[in-house]
Structure formats: structure tokens, C-alpha cells
Amino acid sequence: ANGGGAAGANGAMPSYASASLYVGDLAPDVTEGMLFELFNAIGAVASIRVCRDAVTRRSLGYAYVNYHQVADAERALAEMNNTKIKDRNCRIMWSQRDPSVRKSGTGNIFIKNLDKSIDHKTLYDTFSMFGAILSCKVVTDDRGESKGYGFVHYDNEESAKKAIERVDGMQLAGKTVYVAKFVSKKERMAALGDPAAKFTNLYTKNLPEHVTDDHKLRELFAPYGAISSVHLALDHDTQKPRGFGFVNYETPEAAQAAIEALNGKEFAVSEAGAAADAKAAEEEAAIEAAAAEADGAA
């Protein structure tokens, strides 16, 4: 097989699996005819639709391929995921038409500090042993180069927890990776209720030079309470720290304790929502958008 298959090591498909596939990362000139020729060689195709802009009719870069038989869809995913179509590696996953499953965030994890050599296939192969994967993506720039982070969305929370436990802090291609549950800004705000009274997410800047990765950032803030996630901003080209990051505690009390203990001593710590740093806001927005795109929410 050339890419991540439809199942994990146990052979299980996502619980909602039908005979419909999402095919993403397509070149703008890929047509239904091209896709039919490729996918019909695997099994009888019922229909194909390249999604296009309603006004310009330009391709949006993804399509849906519907087979008559689930077995043919499964074989197409296993054999064609991450293969080249018009000089671009395509990304195939089971089509999830029920947005509530995708938007719930259940089973979705965030992986960062990935080496540039890690692509969709390598990421899938690394994480598929923990359960059935709905979607998997390494986020890339306009040149197709990895931005150093990605997402894996499992069909259940247990698989996600297992992946976090087993892979967080491990080395992939010589770099220590950070793996955690992906928590969207909307989820964080909903959990807070009144942000002014119950914030848990902190923004910190002017960090010491020894804080070079997420694990060192976590160590710095760990004495004040249980931490649900950390994110140290890295320069896209050099992968060196940009001097700021986010720390999300499980309780408002822990967040407040960290501010009282650390702010103004060597560096600055404040409620993340109060940060006026445009670069930080831009990075958070980019991650949110990439997470949505990884799940095919175009």
C-alpha cells in the first residue's frame, strides 16, 4: 500500500464508514474524468464530484468518490492514499457527511514539532496502530513544505488518549514531538463561561532562552497545577522559539496561581484573551483553520 489504509492495526473501519471517500489536496485542473479513470480501476464507481466554487466554478481542491461496494472504497483508500494525481500527493479519508461527528472534536489530537520529512503517510503509519482514523494531515505551506505540525482525528476518544500516552515526548525522525488533545478556541471559551472570572488559558512572552520546546514550557508551569495543553511558538523557517507561547490549565485557580508566581519575575504572563500580540493571535487562527481543513470541513 502507498498510504494510510482504512483501518488501524486491528482492521477496524470507522464506525460510520460507507462506500464514500473524500479525496483532498487535488490540483486545480483535476477533473471528474481523471478521477473516474483512476478510481474505477479499483472497483465500480457509482459517482464522482469535484467540489467547485459556486460563482467561478474553480475547483476547491477536493472531491467525493462514491463506490457501490464498501470493500472497493476500503481498497481504494489503502492503495491510493498519498499517491500522486497530477504531481500532487492526494489525501484520502472516509467521507463524513454528518458534521456533528467532525465538529464534536472527539478523538482529535494535535501533533507539533514534526520534522520536515514527516508527510501524511508517515504520520498515518505512526498513529494508525492506536485505532481507526477519520482524517490525518500534516499542515503545509504554499510551497508544499511541512509547517511542523498536524492533526489526527480518531473515531473515538479512547484511541486518541492511547496515542497521546504512547507518542507524546517520543522521537520521530530525530525530533521530540508534542502530542495533545486538540481543543478549539470555541471549546475553550465555552468551558470558561465568563472569561474574566474563570480563565484557564495563559499567554506568556519574553520566555527564558532555555525554554526551547513544549516540554520545557510545560516543566516551567507545571508546579502551579494540572496542565491540559501547552504551545510554544516556533519560527516557521528555523524552528527556533519565537519567545512566546500558551499554557492552558485544567482549573482557573491554577492559572491564577501561575500568574501570581511568575508574572514580572523573568518574563510576562497574562490571560490569553488579553494578549494584544497580533502574531500570537494570527498563529492561533492559522492552527484553527488548519484543523478544520484537515477534517475536510471546506
Short mmCIF file of C-alpha atoms in Angstrom, two decimals, residues 30-278:
data_model
loop_
_atom_site.label_atom_id
_atom_site.label_comp_id
_atom_site.label_asym_id
_atom_site.label_seq_id
_atom_site.Cartn_x
_atom_site.Cartn_y
_atom_site.Cartn_z
CA VAL A 30 -8.09 17.65 -11.81
CA THR A 31 -11.46 16.68 -13.32
CA GLU A 32 -14.14 14.09 -12.63
CA GLY A 33 -12.99 12.21 -15.72
CA MET A 34 -9.41 11.89 -14.44
CA LEU A 35 -10.59 10.68 -11.06
CA PHE A 36 -13.03 8.19 -12.61
CA GLU A 37 -10.25 6.63 -14.65
CA LEU A 38 -8.07 6.20 -11.56
CA PHE A 39 -10.66 5.07 -9.03
CA ASN A 40 -12.73 2.89 -11.33
CA ALA A 41 -9.63 0.72 -11.82
CA ILE A 42 -10.05 -0.32 -8.16
CA GLY A 43 -13.77 -1.14 -8.34
CA ALA A 44 -17.06 0.01 -9.82
CA VAL A 45 -17.55 3.73 -9.11
CA ALA A 46 -21.12 4.97 -8.59
CA SER A 47 -20.39 8.70 -8.88
CA ILE A 48 -17.66 11.34 -8.56
CA ARG A 49 -18.00 15.03 -7.76
CA VAL A 50 -15.19 17.61 -7.77
CA CYS A 51 -16.35 20.42 -5.49
CA ARG A 52 -16.22 23.85 -7.08
CA ASP A 53 -16.75 27.50 -6.22
CA ALA A 54 -20.40 28.37 -6.83
CA VAL A 55 -19.52 31.58 -8.72
CA THR A 56 -16.20 30.98 -10.51
CA ARG A 57 -16.62 27.19 -10.89
CA ARG A 58 -12.95 26.76 -9.95
CA SER A 59 -12.04 23.57 -8.15
CA LEU A 60 -11.87 23.83 -4.36
CA GLY A 61 -9.17 21.15 -4.32
CA TYR A 62 -11.24 18.21 -3.11
CA ALA A 63 -13.74 15.69 -4.39
CA TYR A 64 -16.06 12.88 -3.30
CA VAL A 65 -15.76 9.42 -4.83
CA ASN A 66 -18.69 7.07 -4.23
CA TYR A 67 -18.35 3.34 -4.79
CA HIS A 68 -21.11 0.74 -5.00
CA GLN A 69 -19.28 -1.51 -2.51
CA VAL A 70 -17.63 -0.58 0.81
CA ALA A 71 -14.88 -3.14 0.13
CA ASP A 72 -13.88 -1.25 -3.04
CA ALA A 73 -13.77 2.06 -1.15
CA GLU A 74 -11.62 0.47 1.54
CA ARG A 75 -9.23 -0.91 -1.08
CA ALA A 76 -9.02 2.46 -2.86
CA LEU A 77 -8.17 4.21 0.40
CA ALA A 78 -5.48 1.63 1.22
CA GLU A 79 -3.89 1.63 -2.24
CA MET A 80 -4.27 5.24 -3.40
CA ASN A 81 -3.89 7.44 -0.30
CA ASN A 82 -0.83 9.70 -0.67
CA THR A 83 -0.25 8.69 -4.29
CA LYS A 84 0.31 11.37 -6.93
CA ILE A 85 -2.51 12.79 -9.03
CA LYS A 86 -1.22 15.48 -11.42
CA ASP A 87 2.09 15.74 -9.48
CA ARG A 88 0.38 16.25 -6.11
CA ASN A 89 0.05 13.70 -3.35
CA CYS A 90 -3.66 13.22 -2.72
CA ARG A 91 -5.11 12.76 0.76
CA ILE A 92 -7.96 10.27 1.06
CA MET A 93 -10.21 9.60 4.04
CA TRP A 94 -13.67 8.25 4.71
CA SER A 95 -16.32 10.82 3.87
CA GLN A 96 -18.06 12.06 6.99
CA ARG A 97 -21.26 13.78 5.89
CA ASP A 98 -22.56 14.16 9.45
CA PRO A 99 -20.92 17.43 10.60
CA SER A 100 -21.74 16.76 14.25
CA VAL A 101 -19.15 13.97 14.35
CA ARG A 102 -16.49 16.13 12.77
CA LYS A 103 -17.27 19.26 14.78
CA SER A 104 -17.56 17.49 18.12
CA GLY A 105 -13.77 17.28 18.30
CA THR A 106 -13.99 13.86 19.94
CA GLY A 107 -10.84 11.88 19.24
CA ASN A 108 -8.99 14.78 17.59
CA ILE A 109 -5.31 15.25 18.52
CA PHE A 110 -2.71 17.90 17.67
CA ILE A 111 0.91 16.95 16.89
CA LYS A 112 3.71 19.50 16.64
CA ASN A 113 7.49 19.78 16.36
CA LEU A 114 7.34 17.39 13.41
CA ASP A 115 10.45 17.00 11.29
CA LYS A 116 10.11 18.35 7.74
CA SER A 117 10.45 14.81 6.40
CA ILE A 118 7.22 13.64 8.08
CA ASP A 119 4.40 13.56 5.49
CA HIS A 120 0.75 12.43 5.62
CA LYS A 121 1.69 8.79 5.04
CA THR A 122 4.34 8.71 7.77
CA LEU A 123 2.01 10.42 10.21
CA TYR A 124 -0.77 7.96 9.38
CA ASP A 125 1.52 4.94 9.67
CA THR A 126 2.74 6.18 13.07
CA PHE A 127 -0.71 6.73 14.56
CA SER A 128 -2.89 4.09 12.85
CA MET A 129 -1.81 1.41 15.34
CA PHE A 130 -3.90 3.08 18.06
CA GLY A 131 -7.29 2.94 16.32
CA ALA A 132 -9.41 3.77 13.29
CA ILE A 133 -8.53 7.18 11.84
CA LEU A 134 -11.15 9.53 10.36
CA SER A 135 -8.63 12.04 9.00
CA CYS A 136 -4.91 12.68 9.11
CA LYS A 137 -2.96 15.67 7.83
CA VAL A 138 0.44 17.34 8.04
CA VAL A 139 -0.13 21.06 7.52
CA THR A 140 1.92 22.53 4.68
CA ASP A 141 2.64 25.99 3.28
CA ASP A 142 2.02 27.28 -0.25
CA ARG A 143 5.20 25.52 -1.42
CA GLY A 144 4.02 22.18 -0.07
CA GLU A 145 6.59 22.17 2.75
CA SER A 146 5.58 21.00 6.21
CA LYS A 147 4.85 23.67 8.81
CA GLY A 148 5.92 21.23 11.52
CA TYR A 149 2.50 20.32 12.89
CA GLY A 150 -0.50 18.21 12.02
CA PHE A 151 -3.71 16.54 13.18
CA VAL A 152 -5.01 13.00 13.58
CA HIS A 153 -8.73 12.50 14.18
CA TYR A 154 -9.75 9.11 15.58
CA ASP A 155 -13.31 7.79 15.64
CA ASN A 156 -13.26 7.51 19.44
CA GLU A 157 -11.70 9.22 22.44
CA GLU A 158 -10.01 6.07 23.78
CA SER A 159 -7.80 5.73 20.70
CA ALA A 160 -6.82 9.40 20.96
CA LYS A 161 -5.86 9.02 24.63
CA LYS A 162 -3.79 5.93 23.84
CA ALA A 163 -1.94 7.79 21.07
CA ILE A 164 -1.20 10.74 23.35
CA GLU A 165 0.11 8.47 26.10
CA ARG A 166 2.33 6.46 23.76
CA VAL A 167 3.69 9.12 21.39
CA ASP A 168 3.90 12.40 23.34
CA GLY A 169 7.55 13.08 24.15
CA MET A 170 8.82 10.38 21.81
CA GLN A 171 11.22 10.97 18.92
CA LEU A 172 10.06 10.89 15.31
CA ALA A 173 12.76 11.35 12.68
CA GLY A 174 15.13 12.64 15.36
CA LYS A 175 12.82 15.28 16.87
CA THR A 176 10.85 15.09 20.13
CA VAL A 177 7.18 15.52 19.26
CA TYR A 178 4.40 17.04 21.33
CA VAL A 179 1.02 15.29 21.17
CA ALA A 180 -2.13 16.51 22.93
CA LYS A 181 -5.90 16.66 22.59
CA PHE A 182 -6.87 19.38 20.14
CA VAL A 183 -9.03 21.96 21.90
CA SER A 184 -10.54 24.64 19.67
CA LYS A 185 -10.84 28.25 20.77
CA LYS A 186 -14.64 27.90 20.72
CA GLU A 187 -14.45 24.90 23.09
CA ARG A 188 -12.11 26.76 25.42
CA MET A 189 -14.38 29.79 25.55
CA ALA A 190 -17.47 27.63 26.15
CA ALA A 191 -15.74 25.89 29.03
CA LEU A 192 -14.79 29.22 30.58
CA GLY A 193 -18.30 30.71 30.66
CA ASP A 194 -17.36 34.16 31.94
CA PRO A 195 -13.75 34.53 30.70
CA ALA A 196 -12.99 37.41 33.05
CA ALA A 197 -13.88 35.32 36.06
CA LYS A 198 -12.71 31.85 35.06
CA PHE A 199 -9.87 31.96 32.51
CA THR A 200 -7.55 28.93 32.28
CA ASN A 201 -5.55 29.78 29.16
CA LEU A 202 -2.41 31.87 29.68
CA TYR A 203 -0.27 33.82 27.22
CA THR A 204 3.41 34.13 28.12
CA LYS A 205 6.16 36.13 26.37
CA ASN A 206 9.83 37.07 26.80
CA LEU A 207 10.47 33.47 27.80
CA PRO A 208 13.95 32.40 29.01
CA GLU A 209 16.31 31.03 26.36
CA HIS A 210 16.32 27.56 27.90
CA VAL A 211 12.62 27.16 27.04
CA THR A 212 13.19 25.63 23.61
CA ASP A 213 10.25 23.23 23.24
CA ASP A 214 6.78 22.42 24.60
CA HIS A 215 8.10 20.04 27.23
CA LYS A 216 10.35 22.70 28.79
CA LEU A 217 7.44 25.16 28.73
CA ARG A 218 5.28 22.58 30.50
CA GLU A 219 8.02 22.00 33.13
CA LEU A 220 8.16 25.73 33.82
CA PHE A 221 4.41 26.00 34.53
CA ALA A 222 3.74 22.53 35.99
CA PRO A 223 4.33 23.44 39.68
CA TYR A 224 1.12 25.52 39.76
CA GLY A 225 -1.43 22.92 38.71
CA ALA A 226 -2.52 20.30 36.17
CA ILE A 227 -1.93 21.44 32.58
CA SER A 228 -4.19 20.34 29.72
CA SER A 229 -2.05 21.69 26.86
CA VAL A 230 0.93 23.92 26.03
CA HIS A 231 2.03 25.56 22.79
CA LEU A 232 5.41 27.23 22.26
CA ALA A 233 5.51 29.34 19.08
CA LEU A 234 8.35 28.40 16.73
CA ASP A 235 9.78 30.23 13.75
CA HIS A 236 8.49 28.59 10.57
CA ASP A 237 11.88 28.50 8.81
CA THR A 238 14.38 27.96 11.65
CA GLN A 239 12.07 26.08 14.06
CA LYS A 240 13.61 28.17 16.87
CA PRO A 241 11.41 29.62 19.67
CA ARG A 242 9.81 32.99 18.99
CA GLY A 243 9.76 33.87 22.69
CA PHE A 244 6.06 33.43 23.39
CA GLY A 245 3.54 30.65 23.93
CA PHE A 246 0.30 29.48 25.55
CA VAL A 247 -0.33 27.35 28.63
CA ASN A 248 -3.82 26.00 29.27
CA TYR A 249 -4.54 24.79 32.82
CA GLU A 250 -7.35 22.48 33.86
CA THR A 251 -8.60 24.93 36.52
CA PRO A 252 -8.83 28.75 36.82
CA GLU A 253 -7.17 28.52 40.25
CA ALA A 254 -4.02 27.01 38.76
CA ALA A 255 -3.90 29.67 36.05
CA GLN A 256 -4.22 32.44 38.62
CA ALA A 257 -1.51 30.86 40.78
CA ALA A 258 0.88 30.76 37.82
CA ILE A 259 0.31 34.44 37.04
CA GLU A 260 0.89 35.45 40.66
CA ALA A 261 4.06 33.35 40.92
CA LEU A 262 5.69 34.05 37.57
CA ASN A 263 4.47 37.30 36.00
CA GLY A 264 7.06 40.07 36.08
CA LYS A 265 9.89 38.00 37.51
CA GLU A 266 11.74 36.90 34.38
CA PHE A 267 9.00 37.13 31.79
CA ALA A 268 5.39 38.16 31.27
CA VAL A 269 2.31 36.00 31.93
CA SER A 270 -1.28 37.09 31.38
CA GLU A 271 -4.73 35.82 30.46
CA ALA A 272 -4.50 34.67 26.85
CA GLY A 273 -7.63 36.57 25.88
CA ALA A 274 -6.00 39.82 26.95
CA ALA A 275 -2.89 39.35 24.80
CA ALA A 276 -2.53 42.12 22.28
CA ASP A 277 0.21 40.31 20.38
CA ALA A 278 -1.07 40.13 16.80
#
